[in-house]
Tab-separated table of C-alpha atoms in Angstrom:
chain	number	residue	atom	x	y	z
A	19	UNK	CA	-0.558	25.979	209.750
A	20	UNK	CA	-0.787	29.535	208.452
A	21	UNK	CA	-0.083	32.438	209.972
A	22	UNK	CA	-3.847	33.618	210.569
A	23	UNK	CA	-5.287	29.946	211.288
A	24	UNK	CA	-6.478	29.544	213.939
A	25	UNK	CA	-5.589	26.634	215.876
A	26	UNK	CA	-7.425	23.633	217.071
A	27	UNK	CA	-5.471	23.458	220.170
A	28	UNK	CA	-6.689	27.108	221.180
A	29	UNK	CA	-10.437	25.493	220.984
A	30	UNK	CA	-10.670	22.387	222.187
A	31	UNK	CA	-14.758	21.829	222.557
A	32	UNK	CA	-14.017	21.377	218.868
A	33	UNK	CA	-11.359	19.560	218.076
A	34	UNK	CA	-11.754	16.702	215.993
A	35	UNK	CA	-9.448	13.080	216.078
A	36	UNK	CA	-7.740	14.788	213.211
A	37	UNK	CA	-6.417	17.673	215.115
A	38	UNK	CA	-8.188	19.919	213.804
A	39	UNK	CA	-11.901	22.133	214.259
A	40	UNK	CA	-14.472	19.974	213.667
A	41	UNK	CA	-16.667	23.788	212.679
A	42	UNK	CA	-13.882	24.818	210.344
A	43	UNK	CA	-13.561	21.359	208.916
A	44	UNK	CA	-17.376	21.211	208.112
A	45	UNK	CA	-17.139	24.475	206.332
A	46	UNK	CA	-14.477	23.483	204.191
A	47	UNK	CA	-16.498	20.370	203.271
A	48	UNK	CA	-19.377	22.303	202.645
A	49	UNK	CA	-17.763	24.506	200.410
A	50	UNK	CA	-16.395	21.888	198.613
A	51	UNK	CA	-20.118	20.829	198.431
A	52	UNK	CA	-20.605	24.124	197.243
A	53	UNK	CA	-18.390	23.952	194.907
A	54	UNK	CA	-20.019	20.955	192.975
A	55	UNK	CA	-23.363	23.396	192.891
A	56	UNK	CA	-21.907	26.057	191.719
A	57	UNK	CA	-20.503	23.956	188.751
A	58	UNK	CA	-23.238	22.314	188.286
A	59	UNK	CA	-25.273	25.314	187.526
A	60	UNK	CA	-22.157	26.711	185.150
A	61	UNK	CA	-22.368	23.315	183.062
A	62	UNK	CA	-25.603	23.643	182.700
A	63	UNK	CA	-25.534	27.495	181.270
A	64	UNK	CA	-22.482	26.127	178.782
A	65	UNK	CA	-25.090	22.836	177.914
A	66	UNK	CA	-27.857	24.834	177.038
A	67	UNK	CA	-25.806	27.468	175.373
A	68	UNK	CA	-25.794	25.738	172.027
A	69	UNK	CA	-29.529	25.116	172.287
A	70	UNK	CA	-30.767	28.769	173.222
A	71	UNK	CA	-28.663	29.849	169.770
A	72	UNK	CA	-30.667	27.038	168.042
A	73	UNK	CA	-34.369	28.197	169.345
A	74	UNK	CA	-36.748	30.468	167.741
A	75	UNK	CA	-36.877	33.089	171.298
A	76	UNK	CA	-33.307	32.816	171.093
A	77	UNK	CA	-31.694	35.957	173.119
A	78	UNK	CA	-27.643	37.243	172.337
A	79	UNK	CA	-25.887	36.943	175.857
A	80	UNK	CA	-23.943	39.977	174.030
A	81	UNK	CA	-26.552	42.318	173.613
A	82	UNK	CA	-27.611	41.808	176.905
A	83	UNK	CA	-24.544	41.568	179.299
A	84	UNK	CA	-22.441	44.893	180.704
A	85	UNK	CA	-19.191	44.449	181.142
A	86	UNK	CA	-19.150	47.885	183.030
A	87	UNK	CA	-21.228	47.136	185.504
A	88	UNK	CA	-20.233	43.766	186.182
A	89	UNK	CA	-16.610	45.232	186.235
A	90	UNK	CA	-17.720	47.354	189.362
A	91	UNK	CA	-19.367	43.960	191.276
A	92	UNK	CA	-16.245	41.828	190.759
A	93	UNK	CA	-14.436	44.366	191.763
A	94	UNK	CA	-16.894	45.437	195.149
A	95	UNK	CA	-16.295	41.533	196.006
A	96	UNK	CA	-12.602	41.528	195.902
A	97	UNK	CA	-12.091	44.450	197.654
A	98	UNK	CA	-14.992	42.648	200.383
A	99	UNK	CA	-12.539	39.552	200.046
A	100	UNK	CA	-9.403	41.787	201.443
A	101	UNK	CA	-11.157	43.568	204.260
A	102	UNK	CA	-12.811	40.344	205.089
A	103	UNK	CA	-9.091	39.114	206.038
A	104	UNK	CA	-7.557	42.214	207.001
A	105	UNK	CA	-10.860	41.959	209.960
A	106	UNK	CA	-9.721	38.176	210.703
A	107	UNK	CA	-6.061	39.504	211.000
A	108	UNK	CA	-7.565	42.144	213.250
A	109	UNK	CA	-9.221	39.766	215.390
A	110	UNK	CA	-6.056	37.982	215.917
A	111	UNK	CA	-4.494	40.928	217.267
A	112	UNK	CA	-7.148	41.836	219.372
A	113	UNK	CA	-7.693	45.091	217.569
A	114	UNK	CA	-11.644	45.513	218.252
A	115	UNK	CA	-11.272	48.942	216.870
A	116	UNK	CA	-10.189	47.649	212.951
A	117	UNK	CA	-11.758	44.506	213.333
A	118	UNK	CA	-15.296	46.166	213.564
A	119	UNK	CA	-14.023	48.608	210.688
A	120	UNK	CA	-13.087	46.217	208.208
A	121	UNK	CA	-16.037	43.252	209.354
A	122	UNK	CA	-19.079	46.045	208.284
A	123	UNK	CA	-17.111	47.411	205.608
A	124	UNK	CA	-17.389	43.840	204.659
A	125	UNK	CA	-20.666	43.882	205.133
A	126	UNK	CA	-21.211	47.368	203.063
A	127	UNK	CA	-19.399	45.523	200.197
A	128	UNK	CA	-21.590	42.895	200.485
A	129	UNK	CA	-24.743	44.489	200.649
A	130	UNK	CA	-23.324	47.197	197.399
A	131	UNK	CA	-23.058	44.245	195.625
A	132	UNK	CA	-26.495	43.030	195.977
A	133	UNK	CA	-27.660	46.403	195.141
A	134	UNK	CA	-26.006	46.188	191.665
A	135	UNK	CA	-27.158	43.035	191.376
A	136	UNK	CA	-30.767	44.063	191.633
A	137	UNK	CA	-30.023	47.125	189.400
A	138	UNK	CA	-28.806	44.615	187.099
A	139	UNK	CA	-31.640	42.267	187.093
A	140	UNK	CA	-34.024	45.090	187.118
A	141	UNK	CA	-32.080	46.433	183.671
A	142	UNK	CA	-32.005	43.405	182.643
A	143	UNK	CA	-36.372	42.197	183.220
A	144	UNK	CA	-37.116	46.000	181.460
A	145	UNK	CA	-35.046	45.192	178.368
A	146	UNK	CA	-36.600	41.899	178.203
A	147	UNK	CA	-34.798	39.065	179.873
A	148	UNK	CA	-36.478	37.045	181.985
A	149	UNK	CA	-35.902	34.013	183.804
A	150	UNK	CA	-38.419	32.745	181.277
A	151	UNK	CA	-37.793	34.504	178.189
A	152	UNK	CA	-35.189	32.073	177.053
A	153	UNK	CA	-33.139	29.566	177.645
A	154	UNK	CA	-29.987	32.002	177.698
A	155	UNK	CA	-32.535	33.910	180.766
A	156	UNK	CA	-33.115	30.610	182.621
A	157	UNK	CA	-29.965	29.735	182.595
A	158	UNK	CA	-28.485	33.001	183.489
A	159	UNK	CA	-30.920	34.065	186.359
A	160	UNK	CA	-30.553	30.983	188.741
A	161	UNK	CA	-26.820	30.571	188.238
A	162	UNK	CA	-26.562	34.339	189.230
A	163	UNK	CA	-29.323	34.594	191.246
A	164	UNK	CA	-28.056	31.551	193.404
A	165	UNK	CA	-24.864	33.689	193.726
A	166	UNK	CA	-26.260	36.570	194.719
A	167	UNK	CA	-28.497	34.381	197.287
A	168	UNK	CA	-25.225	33.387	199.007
A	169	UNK	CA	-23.325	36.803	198.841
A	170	UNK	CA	-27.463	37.895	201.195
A	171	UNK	CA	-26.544	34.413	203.348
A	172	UNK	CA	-23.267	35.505	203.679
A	173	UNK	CA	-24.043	39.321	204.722
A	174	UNK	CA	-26.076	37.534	207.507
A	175	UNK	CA	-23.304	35.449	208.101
A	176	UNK	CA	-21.059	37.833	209.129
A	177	UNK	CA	-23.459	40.781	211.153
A	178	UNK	CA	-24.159	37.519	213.106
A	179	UNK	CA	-20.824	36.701	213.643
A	180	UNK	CA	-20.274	40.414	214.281
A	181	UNK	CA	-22.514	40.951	217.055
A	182	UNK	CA	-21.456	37.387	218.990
A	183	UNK	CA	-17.832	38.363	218.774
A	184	UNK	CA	-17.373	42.227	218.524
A	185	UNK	CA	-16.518	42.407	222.477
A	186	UNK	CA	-14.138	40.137	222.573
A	187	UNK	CA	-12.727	38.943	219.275
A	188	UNK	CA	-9.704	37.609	220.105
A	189	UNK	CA	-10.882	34.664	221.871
A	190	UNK	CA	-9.724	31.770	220.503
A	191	UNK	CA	-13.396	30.897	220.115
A	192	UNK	CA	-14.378	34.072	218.303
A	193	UNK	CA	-11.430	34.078	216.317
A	194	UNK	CA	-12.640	30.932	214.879
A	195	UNK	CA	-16.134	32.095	214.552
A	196	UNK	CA	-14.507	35.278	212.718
A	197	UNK	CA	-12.311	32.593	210.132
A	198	UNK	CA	-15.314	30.628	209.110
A	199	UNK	CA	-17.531	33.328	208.415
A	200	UNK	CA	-14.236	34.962	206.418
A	201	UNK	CA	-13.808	31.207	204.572
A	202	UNK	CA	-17.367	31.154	203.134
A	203	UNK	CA	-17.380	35.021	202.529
A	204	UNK	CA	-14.195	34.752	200.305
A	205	UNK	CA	-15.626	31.044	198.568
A	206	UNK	CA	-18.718	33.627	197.480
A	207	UNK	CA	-16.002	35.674	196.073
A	208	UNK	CA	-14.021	32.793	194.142
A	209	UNK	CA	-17.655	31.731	192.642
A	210	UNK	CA	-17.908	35.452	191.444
A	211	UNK	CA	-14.604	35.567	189.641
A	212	UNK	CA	-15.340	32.158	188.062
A	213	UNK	CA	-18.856	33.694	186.596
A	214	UNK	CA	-17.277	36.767	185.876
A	215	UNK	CA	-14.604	35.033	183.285
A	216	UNK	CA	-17.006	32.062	182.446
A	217	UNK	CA	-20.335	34.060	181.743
A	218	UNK	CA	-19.520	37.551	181.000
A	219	UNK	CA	-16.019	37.569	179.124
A	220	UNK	CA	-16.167	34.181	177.132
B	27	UNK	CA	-19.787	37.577	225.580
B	28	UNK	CA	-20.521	33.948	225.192
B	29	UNK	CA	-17.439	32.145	223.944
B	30	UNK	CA	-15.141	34.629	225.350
B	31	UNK	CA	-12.629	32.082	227.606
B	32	UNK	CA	-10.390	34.556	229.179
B	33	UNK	CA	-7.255	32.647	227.473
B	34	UNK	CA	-5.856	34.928	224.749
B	35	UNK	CA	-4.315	33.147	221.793
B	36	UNK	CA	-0.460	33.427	221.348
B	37	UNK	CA	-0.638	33.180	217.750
B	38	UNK	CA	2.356	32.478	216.027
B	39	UNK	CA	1.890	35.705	213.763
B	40	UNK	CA	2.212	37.891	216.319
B	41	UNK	CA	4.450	40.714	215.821
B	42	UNK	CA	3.933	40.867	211.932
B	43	UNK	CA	3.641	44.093	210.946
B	44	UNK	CA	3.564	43.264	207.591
B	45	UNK	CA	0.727	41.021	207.438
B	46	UNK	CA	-1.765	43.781	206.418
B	47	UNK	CA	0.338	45.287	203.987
B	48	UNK	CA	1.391	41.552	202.472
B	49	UNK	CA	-2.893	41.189	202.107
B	50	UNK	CA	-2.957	45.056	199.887
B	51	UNK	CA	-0.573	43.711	197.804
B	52	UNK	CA	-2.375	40.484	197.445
B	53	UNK	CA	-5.252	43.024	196.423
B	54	UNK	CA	-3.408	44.892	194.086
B	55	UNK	CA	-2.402	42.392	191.957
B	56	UNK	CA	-6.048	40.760	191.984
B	57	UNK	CA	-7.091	44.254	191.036
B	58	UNK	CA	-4.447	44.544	187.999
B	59	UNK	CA	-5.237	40.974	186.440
B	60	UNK	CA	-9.133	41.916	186.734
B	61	UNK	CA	-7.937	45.041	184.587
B	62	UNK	CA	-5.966	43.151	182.607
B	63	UNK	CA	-9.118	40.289	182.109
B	64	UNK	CA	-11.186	43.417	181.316
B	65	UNK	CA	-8.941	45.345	179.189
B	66	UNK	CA	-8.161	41.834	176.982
B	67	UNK	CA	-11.903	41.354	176.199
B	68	UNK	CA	-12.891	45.063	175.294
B	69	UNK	CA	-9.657	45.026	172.729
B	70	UNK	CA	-10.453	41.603	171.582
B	71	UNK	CA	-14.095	43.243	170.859
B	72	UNK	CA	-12.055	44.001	167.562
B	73	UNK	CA	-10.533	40.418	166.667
B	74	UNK	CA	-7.279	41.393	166.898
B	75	UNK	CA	-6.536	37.736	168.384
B	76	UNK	CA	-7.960	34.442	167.778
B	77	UNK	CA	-11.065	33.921	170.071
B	78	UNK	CA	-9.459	30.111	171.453
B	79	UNK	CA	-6.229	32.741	172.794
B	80	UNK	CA	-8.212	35.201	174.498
B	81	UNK	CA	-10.574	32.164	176.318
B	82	UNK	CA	-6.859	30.774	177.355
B	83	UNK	CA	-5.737	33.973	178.302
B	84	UNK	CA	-8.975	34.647	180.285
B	85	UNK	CA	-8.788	31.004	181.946
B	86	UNK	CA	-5.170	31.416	182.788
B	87	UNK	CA	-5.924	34.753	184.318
B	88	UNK	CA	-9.060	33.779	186.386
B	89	UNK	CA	-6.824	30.929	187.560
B	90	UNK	CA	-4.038	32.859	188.926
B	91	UNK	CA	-7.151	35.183	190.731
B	92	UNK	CA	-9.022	32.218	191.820
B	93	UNK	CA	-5.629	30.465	193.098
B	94	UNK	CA	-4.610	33.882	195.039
B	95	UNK	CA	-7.713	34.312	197.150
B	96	UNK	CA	-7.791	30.263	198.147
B	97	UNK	CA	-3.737	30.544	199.420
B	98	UNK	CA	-3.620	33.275	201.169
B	99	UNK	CA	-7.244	35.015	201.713
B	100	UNK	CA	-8.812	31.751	202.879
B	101	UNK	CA	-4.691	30.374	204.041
B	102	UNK	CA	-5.111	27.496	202.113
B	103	UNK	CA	-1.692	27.309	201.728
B	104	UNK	CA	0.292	25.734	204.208
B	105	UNK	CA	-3.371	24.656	206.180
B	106	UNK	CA	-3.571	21.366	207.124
B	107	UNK	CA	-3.846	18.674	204.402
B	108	UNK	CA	-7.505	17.406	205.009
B	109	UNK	CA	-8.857	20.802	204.461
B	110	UNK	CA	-7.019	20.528	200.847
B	111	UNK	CA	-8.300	17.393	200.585
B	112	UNK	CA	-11.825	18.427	201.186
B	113	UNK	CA	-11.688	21.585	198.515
B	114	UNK	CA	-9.717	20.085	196.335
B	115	UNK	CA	-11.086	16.687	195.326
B	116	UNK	CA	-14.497	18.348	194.816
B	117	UNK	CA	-12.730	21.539	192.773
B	118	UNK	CA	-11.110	18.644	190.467
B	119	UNK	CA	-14.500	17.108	190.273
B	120	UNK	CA	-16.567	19.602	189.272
B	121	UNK	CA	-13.762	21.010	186.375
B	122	UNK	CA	-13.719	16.957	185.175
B	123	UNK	CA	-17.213	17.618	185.514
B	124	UNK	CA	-17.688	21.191	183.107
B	125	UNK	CA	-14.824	20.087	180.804
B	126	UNK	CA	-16.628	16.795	179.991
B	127	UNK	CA	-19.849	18.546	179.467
B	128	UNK	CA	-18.455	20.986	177.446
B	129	UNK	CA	-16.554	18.180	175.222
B	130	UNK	CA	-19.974	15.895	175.028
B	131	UNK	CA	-22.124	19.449	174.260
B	132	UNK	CA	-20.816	22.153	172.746
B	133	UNK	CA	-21.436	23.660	169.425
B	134	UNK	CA	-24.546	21.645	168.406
B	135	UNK	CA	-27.704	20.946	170.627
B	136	UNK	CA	-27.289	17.726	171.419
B	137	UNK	CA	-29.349	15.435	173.618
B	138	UNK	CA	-30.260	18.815	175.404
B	139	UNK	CA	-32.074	20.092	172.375
């Protein structure tokens, strides 16, 4: 086990015949659900690629995309990504003071990065992409918008998680609650740096 | 507080000071090989390398990010086996899945046009 797992034995109500959380196990299998979405929706942008280029309302991803601003989110989500685990290592401790720091600055992250995200679609709907403009604008709005969908799920995620666990978060219990949340927090952050290459460099 | 048992955890990381500073380096080099992602497509704006290099490059690099966050933000590494099992198989699946897509449908419009 890792260093900041936390373990099964600690939790028992949950363990599983495997010897391990039966919550943290079903959040690694439904992020590995997740991940099958999330690539499904990326295959699709790639399949119709070819065909937007092809149609009559065809629309350049180029002349659309800003590398700028979509520098800024990738980089608001990593930075979410380490104080999501510097909270969870906080927890551990039993430090209530930096785990509540680093859990809303999560939070904050999370909720700056929707907010460039609706800049960005806003931008984007006045110069005149639309999820039904094009192909290129269908595509594009539901793979992102799906993303930014979890990154709102996930900001919800974690206040809950916040407010169950902020007295005593180094419970065993709480701890775990604390690692789950972080698992599917920093999953939203692997999708974004797998849209960032895949949709906005290449 | 519901949940709260009484029984602290002993965890076996106790007493490593370093942990926090091992995660800012973690950071640090995600943030350098975003710049470095970055920094390769706004030069590349000019063609200075072929476009199949700089998608490699960009792949490789994404990797190594994508890699980094799963081992030690979400402690893949070194987790027990069925949580590999139950990330990995469906990671593999859905890459078989865009890579055979991508073979079958790119550069013409195929069956989807």
């Amino acid at each position: 086990m890792s260093d900041l797992t936390t373990s099964p034995h600690t939790a028992t109500t949950h363990a599983t015949s495997l010897g391990v959380d039966s919550r943290k196990l079903g959040v690694w299998a439904f992020i590995g659900s997740e991940t099958l979405f999330f690539a499904t929706l990326i295959t699709t942008y790639f399949v119709f690629a070819p065909v937007n280029r092809a149609r009559s309302d065809f629309q350049d991803p180029r002349a659309f995309l800003d590398i700028e601003l979509t520098t800024v989110l990738a980089s608001i989500l990593l930075a979410s990504s380490l104080t999501m685990v510097l909270a969870l290592a906080a927890s551990r401790r039993g430090d209530r003071r930096h785990f509540t720091l680093w859990l809303l600055a999560t939070v904050g992250l999370g909720l700056a990065f929707i907010g460039g995200q609706a800049y960005e679609f806003s931008h984007l709907y006045h110069e005149g992409l639309t999820l039904s403009s094009s192909l290129f604008g269908t595509t594009f709005f539901v793979l992102t918008g799906f993303h930014g969908t979890h990154v709102a799920i996930g900001v919800i995620w974690l206040l809950s998680t916040f407010f169950k666990v902020r007295s005593y978060p180094d419970s065993p219990e709480n701890a775990m609650d604390v690692e789950i949340a972080g698992l599917y927090w920093h999953f939203v952050d692997l999708v974004w740096v797998a849209i960032f290459v895949l949709i906005y460099l290449i | 507080m519901k949940g709260h048992t009484g029984h602290h955890d002993a965890p076996a990381h106790a007493g490593h000071d370093h942990s926090d500073r091992f995660y800012w380096i973690v950071a640090g080099v995600l943030a350098v090989v975003t710049a470095l992602e970055v920094g390769l497509f706004i030069v590349n704006e000019q063609h200075l390398i072929a476009k199949w290099i700089e998608v490699a490059l960009l792949l490789i690099l994404s990797t190594i990010k994508g890699a980094a966050v799963v081992m030690f933000f979400m402690h893949l590494k070194g987790d027990a086996g069925i949580f590999k099992f139950v990330f990995l198989v469906p990671l593999a699946f859905a890459t078989t899945l865009l890579l055979t897509f991508m073979l079958l449908f790119s550069e013409h419009v195929g069956i989807a046009g």
